[in-house]
Every structure is written in C-alpha cells, then in structure tokens.
Short mmCIF file of C-alpha atoms in Angstrom, two decimals:
data_model
loop_
_atom_site.label_atom_id
_atom_site.label_comp_id
_atom_site.label_asym_id
_atom_site.label_seq_id
_atom_site.Cartn_x
_atom_site.Cartn_y
_atom_site.Cartn_z
CA MET A 25 166.66 135.78 46.85
CA GLY A 26 162.89 135.80 45.91
CA PHE A 27 161.21 137.48 43.05
CA PHE A 28 159.95 140.46 45.05
CA ASP A 29 163.13 140.98 46.98
CA ARG A 30 164.63 142.95 44.12
CA PHE A 31 161.81 145.60 44.50
CA LYS A 32 162.54 146.28 48.15
CA LYS A 33 163.94 149.74 48.87
CA GLN A 34 167.82 149.45 49.21
CA PRO A 35 169.96 151.73 51.29
CA PRO A 36 171.99 154.14 49.31
CA ALA A 37 175.37 152.85 48.25
CA GLY A 38 178.03 153.22 50.94
CA ARG A 39 175.59 153.61 53.79
CA GLU A 40 175.00 150.88 56.40
CA THR A 41 171.49 150.09 57.39
CA GLN A 42 170.64 151.01 60.95
CA PRO A 43 169.86 148.03 63.24
CA SER A 44 166.31 147.47 63.46
CA ILE A 45 164.60 148.51 66.83
CA PRO A 46 162.75 145.58 68.40
CA ALA A 47 159.00 146.20 68.61
CA PRO A 48 157.89 146.92 72.27
CA PRO A 49 156.46 143.80 73.87
CA SER A 50 152.83 143.49 73.36
CA PRO A 51 150.61 143.52 76.36
CA PRO A 52 149.52 139.93 77.27
CA SER A 53 146.27 138.95 75.59
CA GLY A 54 143.13 138.10 77.46
CA GLN A 55 143.82 134.54 76.83
CA PRO A 56 145.17 133.66 80.33
CA LEU A 57 142.13 135.35 81.86
CA ILE A 58 139.77 133.33 79.53
CA ASP A 59 141.77 130.17 80.41
CA ILE A 60 141.30 130.76 84.09
CA ALA A 61 137.65 131.19 83.83
CA ALA A 62 137.45 127.95 81.66
CA ILE A 63 139.27 125.99 84.25
CA ILE A 64 137.27 127.17 87.19
CA SER A 65 133.82 126.94 85.42
CA HIS A 66 134.68 123.94 83.45
CA GLY A 67 133.87 125.82 80.32
CA ASP A 68 130.43 127.09 81.45
CA PRO A 69 128.98 128.76 78.29
CA TRP A 70 127.53 131.77 80.16
CA VAL A 71 130.87 132.28 82.03
CA MET A 72 132.88 132.00 78.77
CA GLU A 73 130.63 134.45 76.91
CA TRP A 74 130.99 137.15 79.55
CA ILE A 75 134.71 136.62 80.22
CA ARG A 76 135.47 137.15 76.51
CA VAL A 77 133.62 140.45 76.63
CA CYS A 78 135.59 141.31 79.83
CA ALA A 79 138.90 140.30 78.28
CA ASP A 80 138.41 141.77 74.82
CA ASP A 81 136.25 145.03 75.55
CA ILE A 82 136.87 145.88 79.18
CA TYR A 83 135.43 149.40 78.50
CA SER A 84 131.99 147.92 77.48
CA TYR A 85 132.06 145.38 80.40
CA VAL A 86 132.77 147.97 82.99
CA GLU A 87 130.15 150.37 81.64
CA SER A 88 127.55 147.63 81.64
CA ASN A 89 128.60 146.39 85.07
CA PHE A 90 129.48 149.85 86.66
CA HIS A 91 127.51 149.14 89.80
CA LEU A 92 129.78 146.10 90.56
CA TYR A 93 132.88 148.21 90.21
CA ALA A 94 131.41 151.17 92.09
CA LEU A 95 130.89 148.84 95.07
CA ARG A 96 134.60 148.12 95.01
CA GLY A 97 135.53 151.82 94.54
CA LEU A 98 136.68 151.17 90.99
CA GLU A 99 136.18 153.30 87.98
CA LEU A 100 136.94 152.94 84.25
CA GLU A 101 139.94 155.06 84.70
CA ASP A 102 141.61 152.61 86.93
CA ASP A 103 144.27 149.95 85.75
CA LEU A 104 142.69 147.91 82.87
CA ASP A 105 144.48 144.77 84.14
CA VAL A 106 142.82 145.18 87.64
CA LEU A 107 139.48 145.92 86.00
CA LYS A 108 139.77 142.63 84.07
CA TRP A 109 140.81 140.68 87.10
CA ILE A 110 137.84 141.95 89.14
CA GLY A 111 135.58 141.38 86.14
CA LEU A 112 136.74 137.64 86.28
CA VAL A 113 135.93 137.54 89.94
CA GLU A 114 132.43 138.96 89.54
CA ILE A 115 131.48 136.68 86.65
CA LEU A 116 132.52 133.78 88.53
CA ILE A 117 130.72 134.89 91.67
CA GLU A 118 127.55 135.48 89.73
CA ALA A 119 127.75 132.03 88.20
CA GLN A 120 128.33 130.47 91.65
CA TYR A 121 131.82 129.16 90.85
CA VAL A 122 133.63 131.27 93.51
CA CYS A 123 132.34 133.19 96.64
CA GLU A 124 133.83 136.01 98.38
CA ARG A 125 134.19 135.91 102.07
CA ASP A 126 135.35 138.39 104.64
CA TRP A 127 138.39 137.46 106.79
CA LYS A 128 136.08 137.51 109.84
CA ASP A 129 133.32 135.50 108.44
CA GLU A 130 131.09 133.54 110.71
CA LEU A 131 131.54 129.77 110.34
CA PRO A 132 127.85 128.87 109.44
CA ASP A 133 127.95 131.53 106.67
CA PHE A 134 131.35 130.43 105.46
CA LEU A 135 130.10 126.80 105.37
CA HIS A 136 126.98 127.58 103.59
CA PHE A 137 128.75 129.47 100.78
CA ILE A 138 131.47 126.79 100.20
CA GLN A 139 128.90 124.01 100.16
CA ASN A 140 126.83 125.68 97.53
CA LEU A 141 129.51 126.29 95.13
CA LYS A 142 129.06 124.37 91.81
CA GLY A 143 132.69 123.04 92.06
CA THR A 144 132.10 121.63 95.56
CA LYS A 145 129.09 119.71 94.15
CA ARG A 146 130.79 118.83 91.00
CA LEU A 147 133.90 117.34 92.74
CA LYS A 148 131.61 115.86 95.45
CA LEU A 149 133.73 117.28 98.25
CA PRO A 150 132.77 116.63 101.76
CA LEU A 151 132.56 119.52 104.19
CA ASP A 152 132.10 118.86 107.85
CA LYS A 153 131.76 121.59 110.34
CA ARG A 154 133.46 119.40 112.99
CA TRP A 155 136.67 119.96 111.09
CA LEU A 156 136.63 123.70 111.91
CA ASP A 157 136.91 125.67 115.12
CA PRO A 158 134.49 128.47 115.14
CA SER A 159 136.79 130.57 117.19
CA LYS A 160 139.27 130.56 114.33
CA ASP A 161 139.30 132.63 111.05
CA VAL A 162 138.86 131.92 107.36
CA SER A 163 142.64 131.35 106.85
CA ASP A 164 142.69 128.52 109.44
CA TRP A 165 139.46 127.06 107.95
CA ILE A 166 141.04 127.00 104.46
CA GLN A 167 144.09 125.09 105.90
CA ARG A 168 141.82 122.57 107.73
CA ILE A 169 139.66 121.88 104.66
CA ASN A 170 142.65 121.45 102.57
CA SER A 171 144.11 118.95 104.87
CA GLN A 172 140.90 116.97 104.59
CA TRP A 173 140.46 117.47 100.70
CA SER A 174 143.97 116.53 99.95
CA ALA A 175 143.07 112.82 100.16
CA LYS A 176 140.96 113.44 97.11
CA SER A 177 143.67 115.54 95.45
CA CYS A 178 141.49 118.78 95.78
CA CYS A 179 141.84 121.96 97.54
CA LEU A 180 140.07 125.21 98.41
CA SER A 181 141.90 127.88 96.38
CA VAL A 182 142.04 131.66 96.74
CA ILE A 183 142.08 134.23 94.00
CA ASP A 184 143.93 137.18 95.30
CA ILE A 185 142.21 140.56 94.72
CA ASP A 186 144.48 142.59 96.92
CA SER A 187 141.85 142.81 99.68
CA ASP A 188 141.11 141.59 103.21
CA SER A 189 138.47 139.22 101.61
CA TYR A 190 138.87 135.84 100.32
CA VAL A 191 137.72 134.75 96.89
CA LEU A 192 137.27 130.93 97.33
CA PHE A 193 136.69 128.02 94.98
CA PRO A 194 137.30 124.30 95.00
CA CYS A 195 139.49 122.55 92.45
CA THR A 196 141.80 119.69 91.88
CA LEU A 197 145.42 120.17 92.81
CA GLN A 198 146.38 119.82 89.13
CA GLU A 199 143.91 122.56 88.18
CA ARG A 200 145.35 124.75 90.96
CA ALA A 201 148.90 124.35 89.55
CA GLN A 202 147.59 125.30 86.05
CA LEU A 203 145.68 128.25 87.48
CA GLN A 204 148.81 129.45 89.41
CA ASP A 205 150.78 129.48 86.16
CA LEU A 206 148.04 131.36 84.24
CA ALA A 207 147.75 133.99 86.99
CA ARG A 208 151.45 134.56 87.03
CA GLN A 209 151.32 135.40 83.24
CA LEU A 210 148.93 138.10 84.35
CA GLU A 211 151.09 139.21 87.35
CA ARG A 212 148.33 138.00 89.55
CA GLN A 213 148.08 135.28 92.31
CA ILE A 214 145.94 132.23 92.85
CA GLN A 215 146.91 130.39 96.06
#
C-alpha cells in the first residue's frame, strides 16, 4: 500500500464496491490513416502535413476543401471516417501518388495516368501497352499489369472508396500487405 492509498475514499463499512464499468472503446486514432499516407507517399512532407490536418481536424480540412467533397456529394454532416478516407485519397491524388480512373476508362488515358504516378517512376516499373487489350476494362488491365509487375515484387493496388471508380497506385507487395492491415484497422479496404 502506497502512502497516498490511505487517503482514497473507502466504501462505507459493510458495503461492497460495485464492479467498475469498463470505459467504452475509444475510436481509432488517425494513426492508421497517417501510416497509409506515409507508405504510399514515402513520407512526402507535403502529404504528411495535410494528412495530419485531415486525421486530426477533419472539420477544418473539409471546410477548406469543401469543393472536393461537394464534387463527390459529401458534406460535413456525413460519416467522419468516410470524410477522412476521402481526404486521404484527395491528398494523394493532388500529390500524384494515386490516380482515380473510371471503370470504363480508355486505355491511352489509363496508361498515361499510371505512367505518371510518382510511385511508378520511383519503383522504375515498366508499362507496355501491348500487355493490355483495349477492348477489356480497368479490372482486366490491373490483373495483367500485376502479372507483369509480380516479377519485380510490385503491384498496382486499389484504394476502395465504395464507388465504380478505381483509386490506383503502384507499390511493393510487402507495402501492400502493410497497407491492407492498416486499412482493416479503419474498416476499409486496399486491394
């Protein structure tokens, strides 16, 4: 018994103490979101500055980027976790680490955007239009690119935003495994 223990309020004699009620679980911190941004951007200072604002003060972030949310039909009254997830995507799009492509994208546009992502350049990933059939769609192109990039232990990954568009970025297979675990902590998906 420590010195200050004797000053704690003791229950009245003959009365048992009630069992303590466990505190409600705290909502997940913004750390998984910040970690996802750090992995995809390799710690880009601009990305890290903005993702911290998004994770720590989503109200300010949405207010200062209202036009981006309005284009997606989102408002400040929407689910805060969704607003943060979309904030992550918008920050990474702006910094050219990810691109968002429609499911019925044209092959030349698709190739242009994937080739110009910072991660594609950093990882020195080849991208040959002969790998891809223009009559197919984005999901097929992702599979074909991944079959080629697997020799380099890399892939084209997708951030799921519950839409018919694809948020795409290149990464190593090891990074994708880490990102998938972090996304699960937020009850989100990265494929």
